[in-house]
């Protein structure tokens, strides 16, 4: 584990606590958290990944997002190891497979996640995507887990606006805390309808793949003239710019995944960045906001 200078860490910690995201129940969360997809899969990277997650928590990125699906539980197991001794500092999120979201399976899945995570409760439990189990049954199962103290709250993931409308019309549906969806500069569809809808419901968005993962779309973003120019002027990296853009509005909490301390430090530093109106206009010109409905992007 690298020891970073206090002067590098303290300003980030302070920035992380300003302009927090507010859940409907009043819980305040920093605008940046940590993803864990594909973490825990390579034993040779294990210690680096644990050190990276712990540094992220020290910097204030206390939301850790995992899922029973990730590496068939290996991601949860690594997170369980990483949070030993600091559980109370973490806002722990996991997700259940849609085919485990019925009353017969949900509690078993939750118990298995808790065991791998070596904890007695989740702060947030998400339905990973919509499947064949009726939503009303999943809501009932989630409410039972809340009553049993196994989860503090529940939410959904990969729900488009129509799904959210349907959910909110069901008994108990308004208790959904959040919807975790794909959102980054190159994929802005949610700004047309889903983001405003969730704003009305006081359900902040958890933004996954905020760095556009690795791949061709990311290359396009990083090669953009606007991204390069703005990053250069702020003396930040293009990745930091992508994150600062993602969390600019006050109702999006981004969960970048990073497996090295260097990447985590850089990502956390995005909390310090204030993009100007001119920056945003320039980015809009290259990556326009949607002007009509675009179906939700899903990985
Ligand atoms: P991200 O957009 O977060 O990108 C992750 C990639 O970016 C990794 O290759 C990582 O490399 C690299 N990276 C991170 N920081 C930096 C940096 N500062 N400089 C250069 N490269 C960097 O992709 P994810 O798809 O992982 O999304 C984030 C999280 O969202 C997931 O881990 C998961 O928790 C969640 N998610 C949820 C989904 C859902 O259906 N609900 C679907 C997809 C993701 P390295 O690891 O080497 O640091």
Short mmCIF file of C-alpha atoms and ligand atoms in Angstrom, two decimals:
data_model
loop_
_atom_site.label_atom_id
_atom_site.label_comp_id
_atom_site.label_asym_id
_atom_site.label_seq_id
_atom_site.Cartn_x
_atom_site.Cartn_y
_atom_site.Cartn_z
CA UNK A 1 0.00 0.00 0.00
CA UNK A 2 1.39 3.38 -1.02
CA UNK A 3 1.49 6.19 1.54
CA UNK A 4 0.23 9.36 -0.10
CA UNK A 5 1.04 12.84 1.21
CA UNK A 6 -1.58 14.48 3.42
CA UNK A 7 -1.49 17.47 1.10
CA UNK A 8 -2.66 15.21 -1.74
CA UNK A 9 -5.40 13.57 0.29
CA UNK A 10 -6.95 16.23 2.52
CA UNK A 11 -8.32 18.59 -0.15
CA UNK A 12 -9.97 15.62 -1.87
CA UNK A 13 -11.55 14.45 1.38
CA UNK A 14 -12.98 17.92 1.93
CA UNK A 15 -14.29 18.21 -1.63
CA UNK A 16 -15.86 14.76 -1.39
CA UNK A 17 -18.04 15.98 1.48
CA UNK A 18 -19.31 19.08 -0.30
CA UNK A 19 -22.47 19.05 -2.44
CA UNK A 20 -23.45 15.52 -1.43
CA UNK A 21 -26.15 13.45 -3.06
CA UNK A 22 -29.31 13.19 -0.95
CA UNK A 23 -31.43 10.05 -0.92
CA UNK A 24 -35.17 10.45 -0.26
CA UNK A 25 -34.67 9.20 3.33
CA UNK A 26 -32.19 12.04 3.96
CA UNK A 27 -29.02 9.94 3.71
CA UNK A 28 -26.15 12.00 2.28
CA UNK A 29 -23.60 10.38 -0.01
CA UNK A 30 -20.50 11.71 -1.79
CA UNK A 31 -20.88 12.16 -5.54
CA UNK A 32 -18.17 9.59 -6.27
CA UNK A 33 -18.15 5.93 -5.25
CA UNK A 34 -16.36 2.80 -6.43
CA UNK A 35 -17.36 0.02 -8.82
CA UNK A 36 -16.03 -3.52 -8.56
CA UNK A 37 -16.98 -5.37 -11.74
CA UNK A 38 -14.06 -7.63 -12.80
CA UNK A 39 -12.34 -7.08 -9.49
CA UNK A 40 -11.35 -10.19 -7.53
CA UNK A 41 -10.85 -12.35 -10.61
CA UNK A 42 -7.05 -12.37 -10.88
CA UNK A 43 -5.29 -13.58 -7.70
CA UNK A 44 -2.07 -11.76 -8.67
CA UNK A 45 -3.94 -8.41 -8.56
CA UNK A 46 -5.76 -9.09 -5.29
CA UNK A 47 -3.62 -7.03 -2.92
CA UNK A 48 -3.51 -4.06 -5.32
CA UNK A 49 -7.28 -4.16 -5.72
CA UNK A 50 -7.83 -4.27 -1.97
CA UNK A 51 -5.39 -1.39 -1.42
CA UNK A 52 -7.13 0.58 -4.17
CA UNK A 53 -10.59 0.12 -2.62
CA UNK A 54 -9.34 1.04 0.86
CA UNK A 55 -7.61 4.16 -0.46
CA UNK A 56 -10.86 5.12 -2.18
CA UNK A 57 -12.71 4.84 1.14
CA UNK A 58 -10.04 6.91 2.88
CA UNK A 59 -10.51 9.57 0.21
CA UNK A 60 -14.25 9.58 0.85
CA UNK A 61 -15.54 7.31 -1.93
CA UNK A 62 -17.52 5.32 0.58
CA UNK A 63 -20.14 3.86 -1.77
CA UNK A 64 -18.89 0.46 -2.94
CA UNK A 65 -20.94 -1.23 -5.64
CA UNK A 66 -20.78 -4.97 -6.21
CA UNK A 67 -23.12 -7.80 -7.29
CA UNK A 68 -23.63 -11.53 -6.80
CA UNK A 69 -23.03 -11.82 -10.55
CA UNK A 70 -19.55 -10.31 -10.57
CA UNK A 71 -17.05 -13.14 -10.91
CA UNK A 72 -19.70 -15.51 -9.48
CA UNK A 73 -19.28 -13.92 -6.06
CA UNK A 74 -15.52 -13.35 -6.23
CA UNK A 75 -15.99 -9.57 -6.38
CA UNK A 76 -18.14 -9.66 -3.24
CA UNK A 77 -15.57 -11.87 -1.51
CA UNK A 78 -12.79 -9.40 -2.30
CA UNK A 79 -14.91 -6.47 -1.13
CA UNK A 80 -15.62 -8.41 2.08
CA UNK A 81 -11.90 -8.68 2.66
CA UNK A 82 -11.22 -5.04 1.76
CA UNK A 83 -13.80 -3.63 4.18
CA UNK A 84 -12.73 -5.58 7.23
CA UNK A 85 -12.35 -3.13 10.12
CA UNK A 86 -13.89 -0.23 8.18
CA UNK A 87 -17.41 -1.56 7.54
CA UNK A 88 -19.04 1.35 9.38
CA UNK A 89 -17.34 3.80 6.99
CA UNK A 90 -18.84 2.13 3.93
CA UNK A 91 -22.17 2.44 2.11
CA UNK A 92 -22.32 -1.09 0.73
CA UNK A 93 -24.34 -1.89 -2.39
CA UNK A 94 -24.93 -5.29 -3.94
CA UNK A 95 -27.28 -6.62 -6.58
CA UNK A 96 -29.44 -9.65 -7.04
CA UNK A 97 -29.91 -11.52 -10.32
CA UNK A 98 -33.42 -11.07 -11.78
CA UNK A 99 -33.99 -14.83 -11.64
CA UNK A 100 -33.26 -14.75 -7.89
CA UNK A 101 -35.64 -11.85 -7.24
CA UNK A 102 -38.73 -13.91 -6.36
CA UNK A 103 -39.91 -14.60 -2.81
CA UNK A 104 -38.45 -18.11 -2.89
CA UNK A 105 -34.89 -17.02 -3.73
CA UNK A 106 -34.34 -13.39 -2.76
CA UNK A 107 -33.51 -13.93 0.89
CA UNK A 108 -31.16 -16.84 0.07
CA UNK A 109 -29.29 -14.67 -2.43
CA UNK A 110 -29.07 -11.83 0.05
CA UNK A 111 -27.79 -14.17 2.78
CA UNK A 112 -25.14 -15.55 0.41
CA UNK A 113 -24.02 -12.02 -0.51
CA UNK A 114 -23.84 -11.04 3.17
CA UNK A 115 -21.73 -14.10 3.90
CA UNK A 116 -19.28 -13.36 1.08
CA UNK A 117 -19.16 -9.70 2.13
CA UNK A 118 -18.62 -10.73 5.77
CA UNK A 119 -21.26 -8.31 7.02
CA UNK A 120 -24.73 -8.51 8.55
CA UNK A 121 -26.43 -5.93 6.35
CA UNK A 122 -26.32 -4.14 3.01
CA UNK A 123 -26.93 -0.41 2.84
CA UNK A 124 -28.60 -0.84 -0.55
CA UNK A 125 -29.76 -3.93 -2.45
CA UNK A 126 -30.56 -3.59 -6.14
CA UNK A 127 -32.47 -5.70 -8.62
CA UNK A 128 -29.71 -5.99 -11.26
CA UNK A 129 -32.07 -5.76 -14.23
CA UNK A 130 -35.69 -6.48 -14.93
CA UNK A 131 -36.53 -10.16 -15.47
CA UNK A 132 -39.61 -12.36 -15.40
CA UNK A 133 -40.43 -12.14 -11.69
CA UNK A 134 -43.36 -9.72 -11.18
CA UNK A 135 -42.09 -6.42 -9.79
CA UNK A 136 -44.70 -6.51 -7.02
CA UNK A 137 -43.18 -9.79 -5.76
CA UNK A 138 -39.66 -8.34 -5.74
CA UNK A 139 -40.90 -5.25 -3.87
CA UNK A 140 -42.50 -7.48 -1.24
CA UNK A 141 -39.30 -9.53 -0.92
CA UNK A 142 -37.18 -6.39 -0.60
CA UNK A 143 -39.51 -4.97 2.06
CA UNK A 144 -39.21 -8.21 4.03
CA UNK A 145 -35.40 -7.93 3.90
CA UNK A 146 -35.66 -4.35 5.19
CA UNK A 147 -37.90 -5.52 8.04
CA UNK A 148 -35.43 -8.31 8.85
CA UNK A 149 -32.61 -5.74 9.04
CA UNK A 150 -30.63 -7.46 6.28
CA UNK A 151 -30.80 -4.44 4.00
CA UNK A 152 -31.31 -0.77 4.86
CA UNK A 153 -33.01 0.11 1.58
CA UNK A 154 -33.52 -1.25 -1.92
CA UNK A 155 -33.45 -0.07 -5.50
CA UNK A 156 -33.25 -1.18 -9.11
CA UNK A 157 -30.80 -1.11 -11.99
CA UNK A 158 -31.13 -0.83 -15.77
CA UNK A 159 -34.74 0.42 -15.53
CA UNK A 160 -35.82 2.80 -18.28
CA UNK A 161 -38.37 5.57 -17.68
CA UNK A 162 -41.40 3.36 -18.47
CA UNK A 163 -40.16 0.74 -15.99
CA UNK A 164 -39.75 3.42 -13.32
CA UNK A 165 -43.26 4.72 -13.94
CA UNK A 166 -44.65 1.20 -13.63
CA UNK A 167 -42.61 0.56 -10.46
CA UNK A 168 -43.72 3.76 -8.79
CA UNK A 169 -47.37 2.86 -9.43
CA UNK A 170 -47.08 -0.40 -7.50
CA UNK A 171 -47.67 -0.71 -3.78
CA UNK A 172 -44.39 0.07 -2.01
CA UNK A 173 -42.72 1.06 -5.30
CA UNK A 174 -42.05 4.60 -4.14
CA UNK A 175 -39.69 3.16 -1.52
CA UNK A 176 -37.19 2.41 -4.29
CA UNK A 177 -34.10 4.45 -3.36
CA UNK A 178 -32.32 4.66 -6.70
CA UNK A 179 -31.90 3.28 -10.20
CA UNK A 180 -28.36 2.41 -11.33
CA UNK A 181 -27.88 2.99 -15.05
CA UNK A 182 -25.21 3.56 -17.65
CA UNK A 183 -24.27 7.22 -17.99
CA UNK A 184 -21.25 8.99 -19.42
CA UNK A 185 -20.43 11.83 -21.79
CA UNK A 186 -20.86 9.54 -24.81
CA UNK A 187 -24.20 8.14 -23.62
CA UNK A 188 -26.57 10.90 -22.47
CA UNK A 189 -29.98 9.37 -23.28
CA UNK A 190 -31.15 9.43 -19.65
CA UNK A 191 -31.05 13.23 -19.64
CA UNK A 192 -34.16 13.32 -21.85
CA UNK A 193 -36.62 11.55 -19.55
CA UNK A 194 -35.18 9.19 -16.93
CA UNK A 195 -33.03 11.70 -15.07
CA UNK A 196 -35.82 14.30 -14.77
CA UNK A 197 -38.25 11.57 -13.71
CA UNK A 198 -35.92 10.33 -11.00
CA UNK A 199 -35.38 13.93 -9.91
CA UNK A 200 -39.17 14.22 -9.41
CA UNK A 201 -39.15 11.00 -7.38
CA UNK A 202 -36.11 12.21 -5.38
CA UNK A 203 -34.23 9.12 -6.53
CA UNK A 204 -30.66 10.04 -7.46
CA UNK A 205 -29.06 8.11 -10.32
CA UNK A 206 -26.14 5.79 -9.67
CA UNK A 207 -24.08 6.14 -12.86
CA UNK A 208 -22.27 3.03 -13.98
CA UNK A 209 -19.43 2.88 -16.53
CA UNK A 210 -18.85 6.65 -16.06
CA UNK A 211 -15.47 6.23 -17.78
CA UNK A 212 -17.11 4.47 -20.72
CA UNK A 213 -15.17 1.33 -19.70
CA UNK A 214 -12.31 0.34 -21.91
CA UNK A 215 -13.15 0.18 -25.62
CA UNK A 216 -13.90 2.04 -28.80
CA UNK A 217 -16.37 4.56 -27.39
CA UNK A 218 -13.86 5.57 -24.75
CA UNK A 219 -11.18 6.11 -27.43
CA UNK A 220 -13.62 8.38 -29.25
CA UNK A 221 -14.22 10.40 -26.07
CA UNK A 222 -10.53 10.65 -25.25
CA UNK A 223 -9.66 11.74 -28.76
CA UNK A 224 -12.26 14.48 -28.80
CA UNK A 225 -10.78 17.95 -29.28
CA UNK A 226 -13.08 19.43 -26.62
CA UNK A 227 -12.14 16.81 -24.00
CA UNK A 228 -8.44 17.27 -24.70
CA UNK A 229 -8.58 21.08 -24.63
CA UNK A 230 -10.67 21.36 -21.48
CA UNK A 231 -8.62 18.75 -19.62
CA UNK A 232 -5.44 20.56 -20.59
CA UNK A 233 -6.75 23.93 -19.41
CA UNK A 234 -7.80 22.53 -16.02
CA UNK A 235 -4.54 20.53 -15.81
CA UNK A 236 -6.49 17.33 -15.26
CA UNK A 237 -6.61 14.02 -17.09
CA UNK A 238 -9.38 13.27 -19.62
CA UNK A 239 -10.65 10.56 -17.23
CA UNK A 240 -11.01 13.13 -14.48
CA UNK A 241 -12.89 15.35 -16.88
CA UNK A 242 -15.31 12.51 -17.71
CA UNK A 243 -16.00 12.02 -14.01
CA UNK A 244 -16.32 15.73 -13.20
CA UNK A 245 -18.81 16.02 -16.09
CA UNK A 246 -20.80 13.03 -14.86
CA UNK A 247 -21.28 14.38 -11.32
CA UNK A 248 -21.79 18.04 -12.32
CA UNK A 249 -25.54 18.15 -11.62
CA UNK A 250 -25.92 17.18 -7.98
CA UNK A 251 -28.20 14.19 -8.53
CA UNK A 252 -25.81 11.69 -10.12
CA UNK A 253 -23.43 9.55 -8.10
CA UNK A 254 -20.76 7.99 -10.33
CA UNK A 255 -19.11 4.67 -9.48
CA UNK A 256 -15.90 4.33 -11.53
CA UNK A 257 -14.04 1.05 -11.19
CA UNK A 258 -10.28 1.25 -10.67
CA UNK A 259 -7.90 -1.47 -9.63
CA UNK A 260 -4.83 0.59 -8.80
CA UNK A 261 -4.24 3.25 -6.15
CA UNK A 262 -2.99 5.66 -8.82
CA UNK A 263 -6.26 5.40 -10.72
CA UNK A 264 -8.30 5.75 -7.53
CA UNK A 265 -6.40 8.86 -6.44
CA UNK A 266 -6.90 10.37 -9.87
CA UNK A 267 -10.61 9.53 -9.93
CA UNK A 268 -11.21 10.89 -6.43
CA UNK A 269 -9.48 14.10 -7.53
CA UNK A 270 -12.40 14.70 -9.88
CA UNK A 271 -14.35 15.87 -6.81
CA UNK A 272 -12.14 18.99 -6.82
CA UNK A 273 -12.99 19.97 -10.38
CA UNK A 274 -15.52 22.66 -11.20
CA UNK A 275 -16.36 22.79 -14.90
CA UNK A 276 -17.37 26.21 -16.23
CA UNK A 277 -20.48 27.01 -18.30
CA UNK A 278 -18.17 27.46 -21.29
CA UNK A 279 -16.67 24.00 -20.74
CA UNK A 280 -20.13 22.45 -20.62
CA UNK A 281 -21.28 24.26 -23.76
CA UNK A 282 -18.17 23.12 -25.61
CA UNK A 283 -18.74 19.50 -24.52
CA UNK A 284 -22.43 19.76 -25.52
CA UNK A 285 -21.36 20.79 -29.01
CA UNK A 286 -19.35 17.60 -29.50
CA UNK A 287 -21.57 15.31 -27.41
CA UNK A 288 -25.08 16.78 -27.63
CA UNK A 289 -27.77 16.23 -25.01
CA UNK A 290 -30.69 14.14 -26.34
CA UNK A 291 -33.60 15.97 -27.97
CA UNK A 292 -35.88 12.93 -28.15
CA UNK A 293 -36.33 9.58 -26.45
CA UNK A 294 -33.36 7.22 -26.69
CA UNK A 295 -33.83 3.72 -25.26
CA UNK A 296 -31.68 3.14 -22.19
CA UNK A 297 -28.13 1.99 -22.95
CA UNK A 298 -27.34 -1.23 -21.13
CA UNK A 299 -24.11 -3.21 -20.85
P1 LIG B 1 -15.74 2.26 -15.87
O1 LIG B 1 -16.36 3.20 -16.82
O2 LIG B 1 -15.73 2.59 -14.44
O3 LIG B 1 -14.26 1.96 -16.39
C1 LIG B 1 -13.43 1.03 -15.75
C2 LIG B 1 -12.14 0.95 -16.55
O4 LIG B 1 -11.48 2.23 -16.49
C3 LIG B 1 -11.16 -0.06 -16.02
O5 LIG B 1 -10.53 -0.64 -17.15
C4 LIG B 1 -10.16 0.78 -15.22
O6 LIG B 1 -8.86 0.26 -15.24
C5 LIG B 1 -10.14 2.06 -16.01
N1 LIG B 1 -9.80 3.22 -15.20
C6 LIG B 1 -10.32 3.57 -14.01
N2 LIG B 1 -9.80 4.73 -13.57
C7 LIG B 1 -8.89 5.10 -14.51
C8 LIG B 1 -8.01 6.21 -14.61
N3 LIG B 1 -7.98 7.16 -13.69
N4 LIG B 1 -7.20 6.28 -15.72
C9 LIG B 1 -7.24 5.33 -16.67
N5 LIG B 1 -8.06 4.25 -16.61
C10 LIG B 1 -8.89 4.15 -15.55
O7 LIG B 1 -16.44 0.85 -16.14
P2 LIG B 1 -17.31 -0.20 -15.36
O8 LIG B 1 -18.13 -0.85 -16.41
O9 LIG B 1 -16.48 -1.05 -14.50
O10 LIG B 1 -18.34 0.63 -14.48
C11 LIG B 1 -18.11 0.98 -13.15
C12 LIG B 1 -18.91 0.12 -12.19
O11 LIG B 1 -20.30 0.23 -12.43
C13 LIG B 1 -18.64 -1.38 -12.31
O12 LIG B 1 -17.38 -1.76 -11.82
C14 LIG B 1 -19.82 -1.92 -11.58
O13 LIG B 1 -19.65 -1.83 -10.18
C15 LIG B 1 -20.93 -0.99 -12.06
N6 LIG B 1 -21.65 -1.52 -13.24
C16 LIG B 1 -22.98 -1.82 -13.08
C17 LIG B 1 -23.70 -2.35 -14.12
C18 LIG B 1 -25.14 -2.68 -13.90
O14 LIG B 1 -25.73 -3.36 -14.75
N7 LIG B 1 -25.74 -2.23 -12.82
C19 LIG B 1 -23.11 -2.61 -15.44
C20 LIG B 1 -21.72 -2.19 -15.53
C21 LIG B 1 -21.05 -1.66 -14.46
P3 LIG B 1 -8.16 -0.37 -13.93
O15 LIG B 1 -9.09 -1.40 -13.41
O16 LIG B 1 -6.89 -0.88 -14.48
O17 LIG B 1 -7.94 0.74 -12.94
#
